[in-house]
Short mmCIF file of C-alpha atoms in Angstrom, two decimals:
data_model
loop_
_atom_site.label_atom_id
_atom_site.label_comp_id
_atom_site.label_asym_id
_atom_site.label_seq_id
_atom_site.Cartn_x
_atom_site.Cartn_y
_atom_site.Cartn_z
CA MET A 116 -15.18 22.53 9.63
CA THR A 117 -15.60 19.27 11.82
CA THR A 118 -11.98 17.84 12.66
CA GLN A 119 -11.21 14.34 13.89
CA ASN A 120 -10.32 15.88 17.16
CA THR A 121 -14.04 16.32 18.10
CA GLU A 122 -14.07 12.56 19.08
CA THR A 123 -15.26 12.18 22.63
CA ASN A 124 -14.73 8.48 23.10
CA LYS A 125 -11.21 8.22 24.55
CA ASP A 126 -10.64 4.63 23.71
CA ARG A 127 -11.04 5.15 19.75
CA VAL A 128 -8.00 4.78 17.65
CA PHE A 129 -8.23 6.66 14.48
CA ILE A 130 -6.56 4.94 11.46
CA PHE A 131 -4.44 7.02 9.08
CA ASP A 132 -3.44 5.33 6.11
CA THR A 133 -0.52 6.20 4.23
CA THR A 134 -0.26 3.54 1.65
CA LEU A 135 -0.60 5.97 -1.13
CA ARG A 136 2.14 8.18 0.12
CA ASP A 137 4.75 6.33 2.28
CA GLY A 138 3.71 2.98 0.84
CA GLU A 139 4.28 4.07 -2.67
CA GLN A 140 7.96 5.11 -1.66
CA SER A 141 8.79 1.38 -1.74
CA PRO A 142 11.26 0.85 -4.65
CA GLY A 143 9.05 -0.60 -7.56
CA ALA A 144 5.67 0.24 -5.95
CA THR A 145 4.75 3.22 -8.12
CA MET A 146 0.72 3.23 -9.03
CA THR A 147 -1.07 4.90 -11.68
CA LEU A 148 -3.69 7.46 -11.12
CA GLU A 149 -6.40 4.70 -11.60
CA GLU A 150 -4.79 2.39 -9.16
CA LYS A 151 -4.64 4.84 -6.73
CA LEU A 152 -8.22 5.78 -7.00
CA GLN A 153 -9.15 2.18 -6.59
CA VAL A 154 -7.18 1.81 -3.45
CA ALA A 155 -8.64 4.98 -2.03
CA GLU A 156 -12.04 3.56 -2.67
CA ALA A 157 -11.33 0.25 -0.86
CA LEU A 158 -9.94 2.26 2.15
CA ASP A 159 -12.83 4.66 2.39
CA ASP A 160 -15.22 1.65 2.14
CA MET A 161 -13.21 -0.21 4.83
CA GLY A 162 -13.58 2.88 7.16
CA VAL A 163 -10.19 4.39 7.25
CA ASP A 164 -10.47 7.82 9.23
CA ILE A 165 -7.61 9.58 7.10
CA ILE A 166 -6.01 8.82 3.89
CA GLU A 167 -2.76 10.45 3.15
CA ALA A 168 -3.17 10.67 -0.68
CA GLY A 169 0.34 11.79 -1.65
CA PHE A 170 2.77 14.68 -1.40
CA PRO A 171 1.45 17.40 -3.74
CA ILE A 172 4.63 19.41 -4.15
CA ALA A 173 6.67 16.43 -5.55
CA SER A 174 5.25 16.50 -9.05
CA ASN A 175 2.32 17.63 -11.12
CA GLY A 176 1.16 13.84 -11.00
CA ASP A 177 1.28 13.45 -7.41
CA PHE A 178 -0.74 16.85 -7.12
CA GLU A 179 -3.23 15.63 -9.49
CA ALA A 180 -3.47 12.29 -7.63
CA VAL A 181 -4.24 13.92 -4.26
CA VAL A 182 -6.94 16.21 -5.90
CA ALA A 183 -8.68 13.16 -7.47
CA VAL A 184 -8.53 11.25 -4.39
CA ALA A 185 -9.89 14.34 -2.56
CA LYS A 186 -12.74 14.52 -5.06
CA GLN A 187 -13.55 10.76 -4.80
CA VAL A 188 -13.45 9.88 -1.14
CA LYS A 189 -16.64 10.13 0.59
CA SER A 190 -16.24 9.80 4.09
CA ALA A 191 -12.51 9.74 5.09
CA THR A 192 -10.38 12.96 5.79
CA VAL A 193 -7.81 13.26 2.87
CA ALA A 194 -4.24 14.48 3.95
CA GLY A 195 -1.57 15.85 1.80
CA LEU A 196 2.00 15.98 2.96
CA ALA A 197 4.16 19.07 2.96
CA ARG A 198 7.57 19.87 4.30
CA ALA A 199 7.96 22.95 6.47
CA ILE A 200 8.35 25.11 3.42
CA THR A 201 5.87 27.80 2.23
CA ALA A 202 5.49 26.38 -1.17
CA ASP A 203 5.09 22.89 0.00
CA ILE A 204 2.12 24.02 2.33
CA ASP A 205 0.42 26.09 -0.07
CA ARG A 206 0.35 23.26 -2.67
CA ALA A 207 -0.91 20.72 -0.06
CA GLY A 208 -3.67 23.25 0.83
CA GLU A 209 -4.65 23.61 -2.72
CA ALA A 210 -4.87 19.87 -3.30
CA VAL A 211 -6.89 18.88 -0.27
CA ARG A 212 -9.50 21.79 -0.41
CA HIS A 213 -11.45 19.66 -2.96
CA ALA A 214 -11.91 17.14 0.00
CA ARG A 215 -14.97 17.11 2.13
CA ARG A 216 -12.41 17.07 4.92
CA GLY A 217 -9.06 17.90 4.26
CA ARG A 218 -5.84 17.93 6.28
CA ILE A 219 -2.24 19.29 5.78
CA HIS A 220 0.31 17.14 7.25
CA THR A 221 3.50 19.17 7.70
CA PHE A 222 6.87 17.85 9.11
CA VAL A 223 10.22 19.04 9.98
CA SER A 224 13.29 17.01 11.34
CA THR A 225 14.00 17.39 15.15
CA SER A 226 16.92 14.86 15.99
CA PRO A 227 20.27 16.06 16.39
CA ILE A 228 21.77 13.97 13.57
CA HIS A 229 19.11 15.31 11.26
CA LEU A 230 19.68 19.01 12.33
CA ALA A 231 23.38 18.66 11.96
CA HIS A 232 23.57 16.74 8.76
CA GLN A 233 20.31 17.25 6.83
CA MET A 234 18.74 20.51 8.15
CA LYS A 235 21.91 22.20 8.97
CA LYS A 236 19.59 24.35 11.62
CA THR A 237 19.94 25.14 15.28
CA GLU A 238 17.13 24.23 17.87
CA ASP A 239 16.21 27.82 18.01
CA GLU A 240 15.89 27.92 14.17
CA VAL A 241 13.83 24.77 14.08
CA ILE A 242 11.47 26.30 16.77
CA GLU A 243 10.90 29.17 14.52
CA ILE A 244 10.10 27.29 11.42
CA ILE A 245 7.70 25.16 13.24
CA ALA A 246 5.84 28.30 14.60
CA ARG A 247 5.82 29.85 11.23
CA THR A 248 4.67 27.04 9.08
CA VAL A 249 2.13 25.38 11.33
CA ALA A 250 0.44 28.65 11.53
CA GLN A 251 0.52 29.08 7.68
CA ALA A 252 -1.18 25.74 7.18
CA ARG A 253 -3.64 26.60 9.99
CA ASN A 254 -4.63 29.71 8.25
CA LEU A 255 -5.40 27.46 5.02
CA ILE A 256 -7.35 24.74 6.96
CA ASP A 257 -8.72 23.66 10.38
CA ASP A 258 -6.97 20.36 10.38
CA VAL A 259 -3.33 20.26 10.53
CA GLU A 260 -1.14 17.71 11.59
CA TRP A 261 2.49 18.31 12.55
CA SER A 262 5.17 15.60 12.51
CA ALA A 263 8.72 15.72 14.28
CA MET A 264 10.85 13.66 11.89
CA ASP A 265 13.10 11.07 13.60
CA ALA A 266 11.13 11.87 16.92
CA THR A 267 12.49 8.73 18.69
CA ARG A 268 16.05 9.94 18.43
CA THR A 269 15.31 13.64 19.40
CA PRO A 270 16.38 14.59 23.16
CA ILE A 271 12.92 14.59 25.27
CA GLU A 272 13.26 18.29 26.30
CA PHE A 273 13.61 19.59 22.88
CA LEU A 274 10.89 17.49 21.56
CA LYS A 275 8.53 18.95 24.25
CA ARG A 276 9.55 22.42 23.07
CA CYS A 277 8.87 21.37 19.61
CA VAL A 278 5.46 19.89 20.35
CA GLU A 279 4.25 22.70 22.54
CA THR A 280 5.46 25.27 19.55
CA ALA A 281 3.25 23.26 17.16
CA LEU A 282 0.26 23.19 19.47
CA LYS A 283 0.50 26.93 20.10
CA ALA A 284 0.71 27.47 16.35
CA GLY A 285 -2.78 25.71 15.77
CA ALA A 286 -1.73 22.00 15.08
CA THR A 287 -4.70 19.65 15.93
CA THR A 288 -2.64 16.33 15.54
CA ILE A 289 0.83 15.72 16.78
CA ASN A 290 2.67 12.90 15.03
CA LEU A 291 6.01 11.45 16.81
CA PRO A 292 7.28 9.23 14.07
CA ASP A 293 9.81 6.34 14.61
CA THR A 294 11.35 7.33 11.26
CA VAL A 295 14.27 4.98 11.22
CA GLY A 296 12.61 2.08 12.98
CA TYR A 297 14.91 2.51 16.25
CA ALA A 298 12.62 2.58 19.19
CA VAL A 299 11.58 -0.59 21.16
CA PRO A 300 8.21 -0.71 22.79
CA ASP A 301 8.74 0.17 26.38
CA GLU A 302 10.53 3.42 25.62
CA HIS A 303 8.10 4.35 22.82
CA GLU A 304 5.28 4.03 25.25
CA ALA A 305 7.07 6.14 27.82
CA MET A 306 7.81 9.04 25.20
CA PHE A 307 4.24 9.43 24.32
CA ARG A 308 3.27 9.25 27.91
CA GLU A 309 5.76 11.89 29.12
CA ILE A 310 5.00 14.32 26.14
CA ILE A 311 1.25 14.13 26.55
CA ALA A 312 1.43 14.65 30.38
CA SER A 313 4.04 17.56 30.35
CA VAL A 314 3.42 19.52 27.40
CA PRO A 315 0.98 22.42 27.92
CA GLY A 316 -2.16 21.88 25.53
CA ALA A 317 -1.40 18.22 24.73
CA ASP A 318 -4.96 17.22 26.05
CA GLY A 319 -6.63 19.05 23.50
CA ALA A 320 -4.79 17.29 20.69
CA ILE A 321 -4.81 13.90 18.96
CA PHE A 322 -1.30 12.29 19.32
CA SER A 323 -0.02 9.91 16.36
CA ALA A 324 2.38 7.03 15.96
CA HIS A 325 4.08 6.31 12.72
CA CYS A 326 6.37 3.41 12.96
CA HIS A 327 8.82 1.93 10.55
CA ASN A 328 9.66 -1.66 10.51
CA ASP A 329 13.45 -1.75 10.41
CA LEU A 330 13.86 -3.94 13.39
CA GLY A 331 10.48 -5.66 12.87
CA LEU A 332 8.96 -3.71 15.79
CA ALA A 333 6.61 -1.36 13.82
CA VAL A 334 3.24 -2.96 14.99
CA ALA A 335 4.57 -3.55 18.59
CA ASN A 336 5.80 0.11 19.01
CA SER A 337 2.48 1.41 17.48
CA LEU A 338 0.36 -0.49 20.06
CA ALA A 339 2.91 0.76 22.76
CA ALA A 340 2.22 4.20 21.43
CA VAL A 341 -1.48 3.65 21.89
CA ARG A 342 -0.89 2.42 25.57
CA GLY A 343 0.96 5.58 26.09
CA GLY A 344 -1.81 7.92 24.88
CA ALA A 345 -1.64 7.99 21.24
CA ARG A 346 -5.05 7.76 19.57
CA GLN A 347 -3.99 7.89 16.04
CA VAL A 348 -1.88 5.26 14.14
CA GLU A 349 -0.41 5.64 10.72
CA CYS A 350 0.02 2.45 8.90
CA THR A 351 -0.24 0.94 5.28
CA ILE A 352 -1.96 -2.00 3.84
CA ASN A 353 0.37 -5.13 3.81
CA GLY A 354 2.95 -2.95 5.63
CA LEU A 355 4.01 -1.52 2.54
CA GLY A 356 6.73 1.23 2.78
CA GLU A 357 10.27 2.14 2.16
CA ARG A 358 13.00 0.07 3.48
CA ALA A 359 11.50 -2.50 5.76
CA GLY A 360 8.12 -0.92 5.40
CA ASN A 361 5.54 0.39 7.75
CA ALA A 362 3.21 -0.83 10.60
CA ALA A 363 0.80 -2.99 8.81
CA LEU A 364 -2.92 -1.64 9.01
CA GLU A 365 -4.40 -5.20 9.04
CA GLU A 366 -2.10 -6.09 12.12
CA ILE A 367 -2.95 -3.14 13.98
CA VAL A 368 -6.66 -3.49 13.56
CA MET A 369 -6.76 -7.24 14.20
CA SER A 370 -4.38 -7.06 17.19
CA LEU A 371 -6.80 -4.25 18.99
CA ARG A 372 -9.83 -6.52 18.15
CA THR A 373 -8.45 -9.83 19.14
CA ARG A 374 -6.74 -8.59 22.21
CA ALA A 375 -9.27 -6.04 23.53
CA ASP A 376 -8.65 -7.63 26.98
CA ALA A 377 -5.23 -6.47 27.14
CA MET A 378 -5.70 -3.41 24.98
CA PRO A 379 -9.26 -1.80 25.33
CA TYR A 380 -9.19 0.32 22.47
CA HIS A 381 -11.26 0.16 19.12
CA THR A 382 -11.26 1.33 15.71
CA HIS A 383 -13.94 1.99 12.94
CA ILE A 384 -12.43 -0.34 10.50
CA GLU A 385 -14.75 -2.96 9.03
CA ALA A 386 -12.34 -5.95 9.46
CA THR A 387 -14.02 -8.05 6.81
CA HIS A 388 -12.69 -5.71 4.21
CA LEU A 389 -9.11 -6.33 5.08
CA ALA A 390 -8.39 -9.36 2.66
CA ARG A 391 -9.96 -7.43 -0.26
CA ALA A 392 -7.88 -4.23 0.52
CA SER A 393 -4.77 -6.34 0.84
CA ARG A 394 -5.34 -7.94 -2.70
CA ILE A 395 -6.01 -4.48 -4.15
CA VAL A 396 -2.90 -2.97 -2.90
CA ALA A 397 -0.79 -6.03 -3.78
CA ALA A 398 -2.15 -5.69 -7.47
CA ALA A 399 -1.83 -1.95 -7.67
CA ALA A 400 1.52 -1.81 -6.34
CA ASN A 401 2.98 -5.06 -7.91
CA PHE A 402 4.15 -6.16 -4.45
CA PRO A 403 3.15 -9.80 -3.76
CA VAL A 404 2.23 -10.63 -0.18
CA GLN A 405 4.49 -13.07 1.50
CA TYR A 406 2.93 -16.38 2.40
CA ASN A 407 3.32 -16.30 6.02
CA LYS A 408 2.29 -12.72 6.27
CA ALA A 409 0.15 -12.14 9.41
CA ILE A 410 -3.59 -11.70 9.01
CA VAL A 411 -3.60 -11.60 4.99
CA GLY A 412 -0.77 -13.99 4.00
CA LYS A 413 -1.70 -17.16 1.86
CA ASN A 414 -0.64 -19.41 4.84
CA ALA A 415 -2.16 -17.22 7.70
CA PHE A 416 -5.01 -19.71 8.03
CA ALA A 417 -3.30 -22.97 6.89
CA HIS A 418 -2.46 -25.59 8.98
CA GLU A 419 -0.09 -28.38 8.03
CA SER A 420 1.17 -29.90 11.13
CA GLY A 421 -0.85 -32.99 12.10
CA ILE A 422 -1.08 -31.95 15.76
CA HIS A 423 -2.64 -28.62 14.66
CA GLN A 424 -4.97 -30.33 11.90
CA ASP A 425 -6.21 -32.73 14.77
CA GLY A 426 -7.05 -29.80 16.97
CA MET A 427 -8.77 -27.71 14.12
CA LEU A 428 -10.98 -30.71 13.30
CA LYS A 429 -12.14 -30.96 16.97
CA ASN A 430 -12.37 -27.32 17.70
CA ALA A 431 -11.08 -24.32 15.53
CA GLN A 432 -10.17 -22.28 18.40
CA THR A 433 -7.23 -24.66 19.56
CA TYR A 434 -5.14 -23.14 16.83
CA GLU A 435 -6.94 -20.06 15.59
CA ILE A 436 -7.41 -16.93 17.55
CA MET A 437 -9.61 -15.36 14.80
CA THR A 438 -11.58 -16.81 11.85
CA PRO A 439 -10.74 -16.26 8.35
CA ALA A 440 -14.21 -14.94 7.60
CA SER A 441 -13.48 -12.00 10.28
CA VAL A 442 -10.91 -10.54 7.89
CA GLY A 443 -12.72 -11.40 4.65
CA ILE A 444 -10.85 -14.57 3.66
CA LYS A 445 -12.90 -17.54 2.41
CA GLU A 446 -11.79 -20.90 1.45
CA THR A 447 -11.04 -21.51 -2.20
CA THR A 448 -14.17 -22.87 -3.79
CA LEU A 449 -15.22 -24.23 -7.38
CA VAL A 450 -17.54 -21.43 -8.61
CA MET A 451 -18.15 -21.41 -12.29
CA GLY A 452 -17.54 -22.83 -15.74
CA LYS A 453 -17.56 -21.86 -19.39
CA HIS A 454 -21.48 -22.08 -19.32
CA SER A 455 -21.85 -19.51 -16.53
CA GLY A 456 -23.53 -16.25 -17.85
CA ARG A 457 -22.81 -12.59 -17.31
CA ALA A 458 -25.09 -12.27 -14.36
CA ALA A 459 -23.87 -15.14 -12.48
CA PHE A 460 -20.29 -13.64 -13.08
CA LYS A 461 -21.14 -10.35 -11.90
CA ASP A 462 -22.82 -11.73 -8.80
CA LYS A 463 -19.40 -13.53 -7.98
CA LEU A 464 -17.42 -10.49 -8.54
CA ARG A 465 -19.73 -8.75 -6.08
CA GLU A 466 -19.32 -11.55 -3.42
CA LEU A 467 -15.53 -11.26 -4.04
CA GLY A 468 -15.59 -7.42 -3.29
CA TYR A 469 -15.23 -6.14 -6.70
CA GLU A 470 -17.55 -3.47 -8.38
CA LEU A 471 -16.46 -3.06 -12.04
CA GLY A 472 -17.34 -0.39 -14.63
CA GLU A 473 -19.10 -1.74 -17.74
CA ASN A 474 -15.97 -1.80 -19.77
CA ALA A 475 -13.74 -3.36 -17.44
CA PHE A 476 -16.62 -5.78 -16.56
CA GLN A 477 -16.70 -7.02 -20.28
CA GLU A 478 -13.10 -7.42 -20.37
CA ALA A 479 -13.05 -9.48 -17.27
CA PHE A 480 -15.93 -11.50 -18.43
CA GLN A 481 -14.15 -12.23 -21.60
CA ARG A 482 -10.91 -13.36 -19.95
CA PHE A 483 -12.97 -15.53 -17.49
CA LYS A 484 -14.76 -17.42 -20.70
CA ASP A 485 -11.33 -17.69 -22.31
CA LEU A 486 -10.02 -19.07 -18.91
CA ALA A 487 -12.97 -21.51 -18.55
CA ASP A 488 -12.49 -22.72 -22.09
CA ARG A 489 -8.62 -23.64 -21.21
CA LYS A 490 -8.93 -24.76 -17.45
CA LYS A 491 -10.89 -27.61 -16.09
CA HIS A 492 -11.97 -25.99 -12.85
CA VAL A 493 -12.35 -22.12 -12.20
CA TYR A 494 -11.95 -21.13 -8.46
CA ASP A 495 -12.62 -17.93 -6.65
CA ALA A 496 -8.81 -17.42 -6.36
CA ASP A 497 -8.67 -17.81 -10.16
CA ILE A 498 -11.14 -15.13 -10.59
CA VAL A 499 -9.20 -12.84 -8.10
CA ALA A 500 -6.19 -13.31 -10.07
CA LEU A 501 -7.76 -12.62 -13.35
CA VAL A 502 -9.46 -9.44 -12.15
CA ASP A 503 -6.24 -8.04 -10.43
CA ASP A 504 -4.29 -8.85 -13.55
CA GLU A 505 -6.62 -6.81 -15.61
CA VAL A 506 -6.52 -3.92 -13.27
CA GLY A 507 -2.73 -3.85 -13.29
CA SER A 508 -2.49 -3.80 -16.99
CA VAL A 509 -4.92 -1.04 -17.62
CA GLY A 510 -3.31 1.73 -19.93
CA ASP A 511 -0.41 -0.35 -20.95
CA ARG A 512 1.40 1.17 -23.87
CA ILE A 513 3.28 -2.27 -24.64
CA ARG A 514 1.16 -5.43 -25.25
CA LEU A 515 1.77 -9.01 -26.08
CA VAL A 516 0.26 -9.78 -29.56
CA ASP A 517 1.70 -13.14 -30.21
CA MET A 518 4.44 -15.46 -28.99
CA GLU A 519 6.08 -18.82 -29.93
CA VAL A 520 8.69 -20.46 -27.89
CA VAL A 521 10.93 -23.18 -28.99
CA SER A 522 12.79 -25.32 -26.38
CA LYS A 523 14.88 -28.46 -26.64
CA THR A 524 16.92 -30.18 -24.10
CA GLY A 525 20.44 -29.43 -24.57
CA GLY A 526 19.58 -27.64 -27.62
CA ILE A 527 18.23 -24.33 -28.82
CA HIS A 528 15.70 -22.02 -26.98
CA ARG A 529 14.22 -19.48 -29.38
CA CYS A 530 11.29 -16.99 -28.61
CA ASP A 531 9.52 -15.49 -31.58
CA LEU A 532 7.57 -12.55 -30.56
CA THR A 533 5.04 -9.94 -31.51
CA LEU A 534 4.28 -6.85 -29.44
CA SER A 535 2.10 -3.80 -29.98
CA VAL A 536 4.14 -0.73 -28.92
CA ASP A 537 1.97 2.36 -28.96
CA GLY A 538 -0.31 0.77 -31.60
CA GLU A 539 2.61 -0.30 -33.79
CA GLU A 540 3.28 -3.97 -34.01
CA VAL A 541 6.94 -5.13 -33.67
CA ALA A 542 8.22 -8.65 -34.36
CA VAL A 543 11.50 -9.77 -33.19
CA SER A 544 13.25 -13.39 -32.74
CA PHE A 545 15.79 -14.23 -29.92
CA GLU A 546 17.84 -17.19 -28.83
CA GLY A 547 18.57 -17.59 -25.05
CA THR A 548 20.09 -20.21 -22.48
CA GLY A 549 16.43 -21.14 -21.68
CA SER A 550 12.82 -20.41 -22.63
CA VAL A 551 12.46 -17.53 -20.06
CA ASP A 552 15.90 -15.90 -21.01
CA ALA A 553 14.82 -15.97 -24.48
CA ILE A 554 11.53 -14.37 -23.76
CA PHE A 555 12.79 -11.80 -21.70
CA ASN A 556 15.81 -10.75 -24.27
CA ALA A 557 13.25 -10.70 -27.12
CA ILE A 558 11.03 -8.16 -25.13
CA LYS A 559 14.15 -6.21 -24.42
CA LYS A 560 15.14 -6.07 -28.19
CA ALA A 561 11.60 -5.20 -29.31
CA VAL A 562 11.01 -2.26 -26.67
CA GLY A 563 14.76 -1.10 -26.84
CA GLN A 564 15.42 -1.08 -23.24
CA ASP A 565 17.76 -3.15 -21.27
CA PRO A 566 16.90 -3.03 -17.68
CA HIS A 567 18.55 -5.41 -14.96
CA LEU A 568 16.36 -8.23 -13.61
CA VAL A 569 16.31 -7.91 -10.03
CA LEU A 570 13.79 -10.55 -9.32
CA TYR A 571 11.66 -13.35 -11.13
CA ALA A 572 9.26 -15.54 -9.58
CA VAL A 573 6.26 -17.82 -10.36
CA ASP A 574 3.66 -19.19 -8.19
CA ALA A 575 0.53 -21.24 -8.81
CA VAL A 576 -2.67 -19.65 -8.11
CA THR A 577 -4.47 -22.75 -7.23
CA GLY A 578 -3.70 -26.49 -7.16
CA GLY A 579 -3.68 -28.76 -10.05
CA THR A 580 -1.28 -28.95 -13.07
CA ASP A 581 -3.77 -26.66 -15.01
CA ALA A 582 -3.41 -24.08 -12.29
CA GLN A 583 -3.06 -20.35 -13.27
CA ALA A 584 0.62 -19.33 -12.91
CA SER A 585 1.17 -16.05 -11.19
CA ALA A 586 4.42 -14.39 -12.31
CA HIS A 587 6.31 -11.47 -10.57
CA VAL A 588 9.11 -9.61 -12.10
CA ARG A 589 11.07 -6.69 -10.72
CA LEU A 590 13.41 -4.54 -13.06
CA GLU A 591 15.94 -1.80 -12.53
CA LEU A 592 16.97 0.73 -15.01
CA ASN A 593 18.91 3.89 -14.21
CA GLY A 594 18.39 3.57 -10.60
CA ARG A 595 14.57 3.09 -10.80
CA ILE A 596 12.95 -0.16 -9.61
CA VAL A 597 9.57 -1.18 -10.98
CA SER A 598 7.63 -4.58 -10.61
CA GLY A 599 5.21 -6.32 -12.82
CA ASN A 600 2.89 -9.22 -12.27
CA ALA A 601 0.52 -11.36 -14.44
CA ALA A 602 -1.48 -14.48 -14.34
CA GLU A 603 -2.16 -16.96 -17.09
CA PRO A 604 -2.55 -20.83 -17.27
CA ASP A 605 0.60 -20.87 -19.40
CA THR A 606 3.79 -20.14 -17.34
CA LEU A 607 5.70 -18.78 -20.19
CA VAL A 608 3.10 -16.28 -21.14
CA ALA A 609 2.58 -15.30 -17.74
CA SER A 610 6.28 -14.64 -17.41
CA ALA A 611 6.05 -12.58 -20.65
CA ARG A 612 3.21 -10.59 -19.54
CA ALA A 613 4.69 -9.79 -16.08
CA TYR A 614 7.85 -8.61 -17.96
CA LEU A 615 5.79 -6.44 -20.08
CA ASN A 616 3.91 -4.96 -17.17
CA ALA A 617 7.06 -3.76 -15.54
CA CYS A 618 8.40 -2.31 -18.80
CA ASN A 619 5.25 -0.36 -18.99
CA ARG A 620 5.74 1.01 -15.61
CA LEU A 621 9.27 2.10 -16.63
CA MET A 622 7.47 4.20 -19.17
CA ILE A 623 5.37 6.00 -16.74
CA GLU A 624 6.40 9.50 -16.32
CA ARG A 625 6.74 10.42 -12.70
CA GLY A 626 8.44 13.60 -11.51
CA ALA A 627 10.45 13.38 -8.24
CA ALA A 628 11.48 17.01 -7.54
CA ALA A 629 10.81 16.58 -3.70
CA GLN A 630 11.22 12.67 -3.29
CA GLY A 631 13.69 11.87 -0.58
CA ALA A 632 12.45 14.56 1.99
CA MET A 633 9.47 12.35 3.04
CA ALA A 634 8.13 12.38 6.65
CA GLY A 635 7.92 9.07 8.73
#
């Protein structure tokens, strides 16, 4: 089998995307199988080298998702995560064997605090575990990645022993993750440089950086690791990930591309796909992208300052170091109306980066026609919101059938609601302190759940009083956090559908047998 380590170009950086594994560990970011497949397809199309599809031992659902991604992906290597446990490694091997190129990614803790309080093992015992489990993985597949969990808080001499052991046992990629986001760039670069220079056999492997963003340094540390000799970076779309998130793939890629003078390295990512991948992941994970997010945020290429606007009109390079088009962002344009036909709509979807199956296309087209009847102008951004909303609600067990809201200043606020719950219609009425309060309480009464509302936010997709409202809801129930999104011209309907989207996610069964012991 050909592995990633046959690359002869020393300046190439492999992009290892872990959105489907580490990214999905963000509270509320659970994705359905269909959503995971859509994300995987976008990553593959973009040129991601390795897609970490999940943690196969965690649950049957995770195993089936890794298998499905492995079968679908055409170009990228598909990796499955495994703890340094025999059953984990066997399960990961079984899942990724369906891929054209598969990888087992196994890990073990190495820092003193982890060994003392989590592993309860001595250094010698950890060395034995590494030798045995890496060899087991290598017997199953040629491409094996080994990670030293909490590497940046591990004494350098012990870390060297661990890396040498993993290499001798057959590891082809060595990952030294900054698991808790503790490192700073100079020391991170120095760690990679010393390990690569002093460990026997290191020149025959690819070294990898996996940085968390607890101090806001994930991207800086990842780039420092590349300067120190790492040639794989582990990252996620939009920086999605547990706690403060992971290094953002789009920031890594565009930093290397924009500052090739200072960092003479390159990736094989097609950068014009970045904005589309960002939208797909935001919709699938129900995690909106912050406005000022670098590269893909709504304001990333917006200029309000008079001085900036003057400079932009004279020469865009005065205040833009890259163009919106270079990452796949185009200005919101007026595109279509209620008289537009199927062929024109399909062409527009293709232009925006969407390829829908026939059923999904028909549903999207009908929603577009409905929107065009209600909204004076339909923009590209409206169609993006419409399609992403449709994708996010596929397979919903609870759907909105009808809703009437009565609201009076200083008076009553009541919601009369009809839902379809598993095909059965349920009608309820509820009064609240405001319109949204009445709607949300009516839904809780209808579905028989009483989750805690963690977050509720509404944003306009485009300008104008007839703009679609994009509503975002985050709920917590029994320690589990889920998110829901919806877009509608009517703000109250958007709010109701977002709340229902989150309720549907609460109903998705997911095992968590091995959650909480994740690498990175």
